[in-house]
Amino acid sequence: MTPTSRPVAYFCLGLSMALVGSYVALSKPLAAIFPVMLLAWLRFGIGGIAMLGWVRRPANEPPLSRQTRLLLFFESFFGNFLFTLCMITGVTLTSAVTAGVTMAAIPAAVAVMSWLFLREAVSRRTWAAIFLAVLGISLNALNKSAEATASATGSQAWLGQLLLVAAVLCEASYAVIGKKLTASVSPKRITALINLWGFALSTPAGLYLAWQFDFAQVSGPQWGLLLFYALAACVWTVWLWMTGLRTVPASQAGIFTVLLPISAALTGMLALGERISGMQLLAFGIALASVLIATWPERLQDKR
């Protein structure tokens, strides 16, 4: 498998995270219609139908080893299945803007996991970035306007914040495991196989909830939003991300997750009518500063 050029890889990574940010925000109105597990099951099912032709192994690709099969399962469980549950529930209990600020910690989390599991070098600036990211999340969690936006009690808001932090860790695991997978499996096949695992994991609860759910109450535009959400979450973003990861180190790819919180916040404001308070702006600024600090050494290295 020939890696893509750096500019193309950067474009794929950036577009992937921008799309993730948009569907993070748009999952909130969908979660108000569908139970979370039913929404996840429908998402994986639609994605599976769209990628039927991607499952078969290409002639130039080796058979899956036992380790690769295990990595595919963990890639789906953490980055696909568990991330979906934590993210959707977290957004439901807080707000799209809150999710955007929290997701700004992903680059630092990716850098730490890349250092731990891939042995990629991490500078002192990244450790400082981790501190700022945690500070930004803490300020946002204490923001009373976020709780009011979510129309939730204090305990629900804190639970939502914890679930969003869990989603950050799942997304970081997704980046690190994905980097290892791209060494032996094509991006399209990775996308299709981890989606099948997600569908299998969500099928028991999905079937149970589908049996009780009144699908006649779902309007045409809501079905259209579900279709966009499923294709963006299961097909486009995963394929774009894996394509970029074939060329770019995982720690450097984490730079582009800055587009996730920006896209989520913009979508929350433009599509959902949410507002950003002064405290959230401060938290957002601190979180984004952590991204700049974490990525600054890599950018200097690229220019050399």
mmCIF file with all atom_site columns, N, CA, C and O in Angstrom, residues 82 85-87 89-91 93-94 98 102-103 137-138 140-141 154-170:
data_model
loop_
_atom_site.group_PDB
_atom_site.id
_atom_site.type_symbol
_atom_site.label_atom_id
_atom_site.label_alt_id
_atom_site.label_comp_id
_atom_site.label_asym_id
_atom_site.label_entity_id
_atom_site.label_seq_id
_atom_site.pdbx_PDB_ins_code
_atom_site.Cartn_x
_atom_site.Cartn_y
_atom_site.Cartn_z
_atom_site.occupancy
_atom_site.B_iso_or_equiv
_atom_site.pdbx_formal_charge
_atom_site.auth_seq_id
_atom_site.auth_comp_id
_atom_site.auth_asym_id
_atom_site.auth_atom_id
_atom_site.pdbx_PDB_model_num
ATOM 1   N N  . LEU A 1 82  ? -17.998 2.503  21.918 1.00 0.00 ? 82  LEU A N  1
ATOM 2   C CA . LEU A 1 82  ? -18.003 3.197  23.203 1.00 0.00 ? 82  LEU A CA 1
ATOM 3   C C  . LEU A 1 82  ? -17.959 4.710  23.028 1.00 0.00 ? 82  LEU A C  1
ATOM 4   O O  . LEU A 1 82  ? -18.610 5.452  23.784 1.00 0.00 ? 82  LEU A O  1
ATOM 5   N N  . LEU A 1 85  ? -21.529 5.939  22.329 1.00 0.00 ? 85  LEU A N  1
ATOM 6   C CA . LEU A 1 85  ? -22.388 5.969  23.517 1.00 0.00 ? 85  LEU A CA 1
ATOM 7   C C  . LEU A 1 85  ? -22.017 7.117  24.448 1.00 0.00 ? 85  LEU A C  1
ATOM 8   O O  . LEU A 1 85  ? -22.888 7.855  24.924 1.00 0.00 ? 85  LEU A O  1
ATOM 9   N N  . CYS A 1 86  ? -20.716 7.276  24.706 1.00 0.00 ? 86  CYS A N  1
ATOM 10  C CA . CYS A 1 86  ? -20.280 8.342  25.617 1.00 0.00 ? 86  CYS A CA 1
ATOM 11  C C  . CYS A 1 86  ? -20.556 9.716  25.028 1.00 0.00 ? 86  CYS A C  1
ATOM 12  O O  . CYS A 1 86  ? -21.018 10.631 25.730 1.00 0.00 ? 86  CYS A O  1
ATOM 13  N N  . MET A 1 87  ? -20.297 9.871  23.732 1.00 0.00 ? 87  MET A N  1
ATOM 14  C CA . MET A 1 87  ? -20.467 11.168 23.101 1.00 0.00 ? 87  MET A CA 1
ATOM 15  C C  . MET A 1 87  ? -21.936 11.571 23.027 1.00 0.00 ? 87  MET A C  1
ATOM 16  O O  . MET A 1 87  ? -22.307 12.685 23.410 1.00 0.00 ? 87  MET A O  1
ATOM 17  N N  . THR A 1 89  ? -24.581 10.417 24.740 1.00 0.00 ? 89  THR A N  1
ATOM 18  C CA . THR A 1 89  ? -25.156 10.629 26.070 1.00 0.00 ? 89  THR A CA 1
ATOM 19  C C  . THR A 1 89  ? -24.589 11.886 26.709 1.00 0.00 ? 89  THR A C  1
ATOM 20  O O  . THR A 1 89  ? -25.318 12.658 27.349 1.00 0.00 ? 89  THR A O  1
ATOM 21  N N  . GLY A 1 90  ? -23.281 12.119 26.535 1.00 0.00 ? 90  GLY A N  1
ATOM 22  C CA . GLY A 1 90  ? -22.666 13.314 27.097 1.00 0.00 ? 90  GLY A CA 1
ATOM 23  C C  . GLY A 1 90  ? -23.232 14.591 26.522 1.00 0.00 ? 90  GLY A C  1
ATOM 24  O O  . GLY A 1 90  ? -23.510 15.550 27.249 1.00 0.00 ? 90  GLY A O  1
ATOM 25  N N  . VAL A 1 91  ? -23.437 14.630 25.199 1.00 0.00 ? 91  VAL A N  1
ATOM 26  C CA . VAL A 1 91  ? -24.023 15.806 24.557 1.00 0.00 ? 91  VAL A CA 1
ATOM 27  C C  . VAL A 1 91  ? -25.460 16.013 25.016 1.00 0.00 ? 91  VAL A C  1
ATOM 28  O O  . VAL A 1 91  ? -25.919 17.141 25.230 1.00 0.00 ? 91  VAL A O  1
ATOM 29  N N  . LEU A 1 93  ? -26.733 15.297 27.911 1.00 0.00 ? 93  LEU A N  1
ATOM 30  C CA . LEU A 1 93  ? -26.768 15.801 29.287 1.00 0.00 ? 93  LEU A CA 1
ATOM 31  C C  . LEU A 1 93  ? -26.114 17.165 29.445 1.00 0.00 ? 93  LEU A C  1
ATOM 32  O O  . LEU A 1 93  ? -26.233 17.789 30.497 1.00 0.00 ? 93  LEU A O  1
ATOM 33  N N  . THR A 1 94  ? -25.394 17.635 28.405 1.00 0.00 ? 94  THR A N  1
ATOM 34  C CA . THR A 1 94  ? -24.745 18.948 28.484 1.00 0.00 ? 94  THR A CA 1
ATOM 35  C C  . THR A 1 94  ? -25.193 19.797 27.297 1.00 0.00 ? 94  THR A C  1
ATOM 36  O O  . THR A 1 94  ? -26.326 20.224 27.234 1.00 0.00 ? 94  THR A O  1
ATOM 37  N N  . THR A 1 98  ? -20.456 22.542 24.980 1.00 0.00 ? 98  THR A N  1
ATOM 38  C CA . THR A 1 98  ? -19.690 21.880 26.022 1.00 0.00 ? 98  THR A CA 1
ATOM 39  C C  . THR A 1 98  ? -18.875 20.730 25.445 1.00 0.00 ? 98  THR A C  1
ATOM 40  O O  . THR A 1 98  ? -17.701 20.550 25.780 1.00 0.00 ? 98  THR A O  1
ATOM 41  N N  . THR A 1 102 ? -14.720 20.317 25.478 1.00 0.00 ? 102 THR A N  1
ATOM 42  C CA . THR A 1 102 ? -14.123 19.114 26.045 1.00 0.00 ? 102 THR A CA 1
ATOM 43  C C  . THR A 1 102 ? -13.276 18.376 25.018 1.00 0.00 ? 102 THR A C  1
ATOM 44  O O  . THR A 1 102 ? -12.182 17.890 25.320 1.00 0.00 ? 102 THR A O  1
ATOM 45  N N  . MET A 1 103 ? -13.777 18.288 23.779 1.00 0.00 ? 103 MET A N  1
ATOM 46  C CA . MET A 1 103 ? -13.053 17.570 22.736 1.00 0.00 ? 103 MET A CA 1
ATOM 47  C C  . MET A 1 103 ? -11.736 18.250 22.366 1.00 0.00 ? 103 MET A C  1
ATOM 48  O O  . MET A 1 103 ? -10.891 17.655 21.699 1.00 0.00 ? 103 MET A O  1
ATOM 49  N N  . ILE A 1 137 ? -11.126 22.100 30.515 1.00 0.00 ? 137 ILE A N  1
ATOM 50  C CA . ILE A 1 137 ? -12.271 21.226 30.770 1.00 0.00 ? 137 ILE A CA 1
ATOM 51  C C  . ILE A 1 137 ? -12.883 21.522 32.135 1.00 0.00 ? 137 ILE A C  1
ATOM 52  O O  . ILE A 1 137 ? -14.106 21.572 32.294 1.00 0.00 ? 137 ILE A O  1
ATOM 53  N N  . SER A 1 138 ? -12.023 21.736 33.133 1.00 0.00 ? 138 SER A N  1
ATOM 54  C CA . SER A 1 138 ? -12.527 22.001 34.479 1.00 0.00 ? 138 SER A CA 1
ATOM 55  C C  . SER A 1 138 ? -13.322 23.306 34.531 1.00 0.00 ? 138 SER A C  1
ATOM 56  O O  . SER A 1 138 ? -14.390 23.370 35.156 1.00 0.00 ? 138 SER A O  1
ATOM 57  N N  . ASN A 1 140 ? -14.911 24.701 32.094 1.00 0.00 ? 140 ASN A N  1
ATOM 58  C CA . ASN A 1 140 ? -16.163 24.506 31.378 1.00 0.00 ? 140 ASN A CA 1
ATOM 59  C C  . ASN A 1 140 ? -17.147 23.684 32.204 1.00 0.00 ? 140 ASN A C  1
ATOM 60  O O  . ASN A 1 140 ? -18.353 23.935 32.197 1.00 0.00 ? 140 ASN A O  1
ATOM 61  N N  . ALA A 1 141 ? -16.625 22.694 32.941 1.00 0.00 ? 141 ALA A N  1
ATOM 62  C CA . ALA A 1 141 ? -17.502 21.864 33.759 1.00 0.00 ? 141 ALA A CA 1
ATOM 63  C C  . ALA A 1 141 ? -18.153 22.670 34.875 1.00 0.00 ? 141 ALA A C  1
ATOM 64  O O  . ALA A 1 141 ? -19.274 22.368 35.296 1.00 0.00 ? 141 ALA A O  1
ATOM 65  N N  . GLY A 1 154 ? -27.564 19.378 38.348 1.00 0.00 ? 154 GLY A N  1
ATOM 66  C CA . GLY A 1 154 ? -26.119 19.422 38.502 1.00 0.00 ? 154 GLY A CA 1
ATOM 67  C C  . GLY A 1 154 ? -25.470 18.060 38.327 1.00 0.00 ? 154 GLY A C  1
ATOM 68  O O  . GLY A 1 154 ? -24.427 17.934 37.685 1.00 0.00 ? 154 GLY A O  1
ATOM 69  N N  . SER A 1 155 ? -26.079 17.019 38.923 1.00 0.00 ? 155 SER A N  1
ATOM 70  C CA . SER A 1 155 ? -25.501 15.683 38.803 1.00 0.00 ? 155 SER A CA 1
ATOM 71  C C  . SER A 1 155 ? -25.508 15.207 37.355 1.00 0.00 ? 155 SER A C  1
ATOM 72  O O  . SER A 1 155 ? -24.563 14.556 36.902 1.00 0.00 ? 155 SER A O  1
ATOM 73  N N  . GLN A 1 156 ? -26.562 15.522 36.618 1.00 0.00 ? 156 GLN A N  1
ATOM 74  C CA . GLN A 1 156 ? -26.619 15.128 35.212 1.00 0.00 ? 156 GLN A CA 1
ATOM 75  C C  . GLN A 1 156 ? -25.559 15.849 34.392 1.00 0.00 ? 156 GLN A C  1
ATOM 76  O O  . GLN A 1 156 ? -24.946 15.260 33.500 1.00 0.00 ? 156 GLN A O  1
ATOM 77  N N  . ALA A 1 157 ? -25.343 17.138 34.687 1.00 0.00 ? 157 ALA A N  1
ATOM 78  C CA . ALA A 1 157 ? -24.338 17.901 33.954 1.00 0.00 ? 157 ALA A CA 1
ATOM 79  C C  . ALA A 1 157 ? -22.939 17.346 34.198 1.00 0.00 ? 157 ALA A C  1
ATOM 80  O O  . ALA A 1 157 ? -22.135 17.221 33.270 1.00 0.00 ? 157 ALA A O  1
ATOM 81  N N  . TRP A 1 158 ? -22.657 17.009 35.463 1.00 0.00 ? 158 TRP A N  1
ATOM 82  C CA . TRP A 1 158 ? -21.345 16.447 35.761 1.00 0.00 ? 158 TRP A CA 1
ATOM 83  C C  . TRP A 1 158 ? -21.171 15.076 35.126 1.00 0.00 ? 158 TRP A C  1
ATOM 84  O O  . TRP A 1 158 ? -20.091 14.734 34.642 1.00 0.00 ? 158 TRP A O  1
ATOM 85  N N  . LEU A 1 159 ? -22.240 14.267 35.125 1.00 0.00 ? 159 LEU A N  1
ATOM 86  C CA . LEU A 1 159 ? -22.180 12.960 34.470 1.00 0.00 ? 159 LEU A CA 1
ATOM 87  C C  . LEU A 1 159 ? -21.927 13.128 32.977 1.00 0.00 ? 159 LEU A C  1
ATOM 88  O O  . LEU A 1 159 ? -21.114 12.407 32.392 1.00 0.00 ? 159 LEU A O  1
ATOM 89  N N  . GLY A 1 160 ? -22.613 14.099 32.376 1.00 0.00 ? 160 GLY A N  1
ATOM 90  C CA . GLY A 1 160 ? -22.397 14.366 30.955 1.00 0.00 ? 160 GLY A CA 1
ATOM 91  C C  . GLY A 1 160 ? -20.962 14.780 30.671 1.00 0.00 ? 160 GLY A C  1
ATOM 92  O O  . GLY A 1 160 ? -20.360 14.348 29.682 1.00 0.00 ? 160 GLY A O  1
ATOM 93  N N  . GLN A 1 161 ? -20.397 15.616 31.569 1.00 0.00 ? 161 GLN A N  1
ATOM 94  C CA . GLN A 1 161 ? -19.008 16.045 31.391 1.00 0.00 ? 161 GLN A CA 1
ATOM 95  C C  . GLN A 1 161 ? -18.046 14.866 31.500 1.00 0.00 ? 161 GLN A C  1
ATOM 96  O O  . GLN A 1 161 ? -17.107 14.736 30.714 1.00 0.00 ? 161 GLN A O  1
ATOM 97  N N  . LEU A 1 162 ? -18.282 13.974 32.447 1.00 0.00 ? 162 LEU A N  1
ATOM 98  C CA . LEU A 1 162 ? -17.424 12.793 32.598 1.00 0.00 ? 162 LEU A CA 1
ATOM 99  C C  . LEU A 1 162 ? -17.520 11.887 31.381 1.00 0.00 ? 162 LEU A C  1
ATOM 100 O O  . LEU A 1 162 ? -16.511 11.314 30.934 1.00 0.00 ? 162 LEU A O  1
ATOM 101 N N  . LEU A 1 163 ? -18.708 11.743 30.843 1.00 0.00 ? 163 LEU A N  1
ATOM 102 C CA . LEU A 1 163 ? -18.884 10.918 29.647 1.00 0.00 ? 163 LEU A CA 1
ATOM 103 C C  . LEU A 1 163 ? -18.162 11.524 28.449 1.00 0.00 ? 163 LEU A C  1
ATOM 104 O O  . LEU A 1 163 ? -17.595 10.811 27.611 1.00 0.00 ? 163 LEU A O  1
ATOM 105 N N  . LEU A 1 164 ? -18.152 12.846 28.351 1.00 0.00 ? 164 LEU A N  1
ATOM 106 C CA . LEU A 1 164 ? -17.430 13.505 27.260 1.00 0.00 ? 164 LEU A CA 1
ATOM 107 C C  . LEU A 1 164 ? -15.918 13.323 27.414 1.00 0.00 ? 164 LEU A C  1
ATOM 108 O O  . LEU A 1 164 ? -15.203 13.158 26.418 1.00 0.00 ? 164 LEU A O  1
ATOM 109 N N  . VAL A 1 165 ? -15.437 13.349 28.664 1.00 0.00 ? 165 VAL A N  1
ATOM 110 C CA . VAL A 1 165 ? -14.014 13.078 28.890 1.00 0.00 ? 165 VAL A CA 1
ATOM 111 C C  . VAL A 1 165 ? -13.689 11.639 28.487 1.00 0.00 ? 165 VAL A C  1
ATOM 112 O O  . VAL A 1 165 ? -12.646 11.364 27.882 1.00 0.00 ? 165 VAL A O  1
ATOM 113 N N  . ALA A 1 166 ? -14.590 10.706 28.809 1.00 0.00 ? 166 ALA A N  1
ATOM 114 C CA . ALA A 1 166 ? -14.400 9.315  28.386 1.00 0.00 ? 166 ALA A CA 1
ATOM 115 C C  . ALA A 1 166 ? -14.375 9.213  26.864 1.00 0.00 ? 166 ALA A C  1
ATOM 116 O O  . ALA A 1 166 ? -13.601 8.429  26.291 1.00 0.00 ? 166 ALA A O  1
ATOM 117 N N  . ALA A 1 167 ? -15.211 10.014 26.203 1.00 0.00 ? 167 ALA A N  1
ATOM 118 C CA . ALA A 1 167 ? -15.211 10.025 24.737 1.00 0.00 ? 167 ALA A CA 1
ATOM 119 C C  . ALA A 1 167 ? -13.878 10.525 24.190 1.00 0.00 ? 167 ALA A C  1
ATOM 120 O O  . ALA A 1 167 ? -13.396 10.044 23.151 1.00 0.00 ? 167 ALA A O  1
ATOM 121 N N  . VAL A 1 168 ? -13.261 11.480 24.882 1.00 0.00 ? 168 VAL A N  1
ATOM 122 C CA . VAL A 1 168 ? -11.938 11.975 24.485 1.00 0.00 ? 168 VAL A CA 1
ATOM 123 C C  . VAL A 1 168 ? -10.914 10.841 24.524 1.00 0.00 ? 168 VAL A C  1
ATOM 124 O O  . VAL A 1 168 ? -10.121 10.658 23.592 1.00 0.00 ? 168 VAL A O  1
ATOM 125 N N  . LEU A 1 169 ? -10.923 10.067 25.608 1.00 0.00 ? 169 LEU A N  1
ATOM 126 C CA . LEU A 1 169 ? -9.988  8.956  25.732 1.00 0.00 ? 169 LEU A CA 1
ATOM 127 C C  . LEU A 1 169 ? -10.259 7.887  24.678 1.00 0.00 ? 169 LEU A C  1
ATOM 128 O O  . LEU A 1 169 ? -9.319  7.285  24.141 1.00 0.00 ? 169 LEU A O  1
ATOM 129 N N  . CYS A 1 170 ? -11.517 7.652  24.386 1.00 0.00 ? 170 CYS A N  1
ATOM 130 C CA . CYS A 1 170 ? -11.856 6.687  23.332 1.00 0.00 ? 170 CYS A CA 1
ATOM 131 C C  . CYS A 1 170 ? -11.354 7.161  21.977 1.00 0.00 ? 170 CYS A C  1
ATOM 132 O O  . CYS A 1 170 ? -10.828 6.368  21.177 1.00 0.00 ? 170 CYS A O  1
#
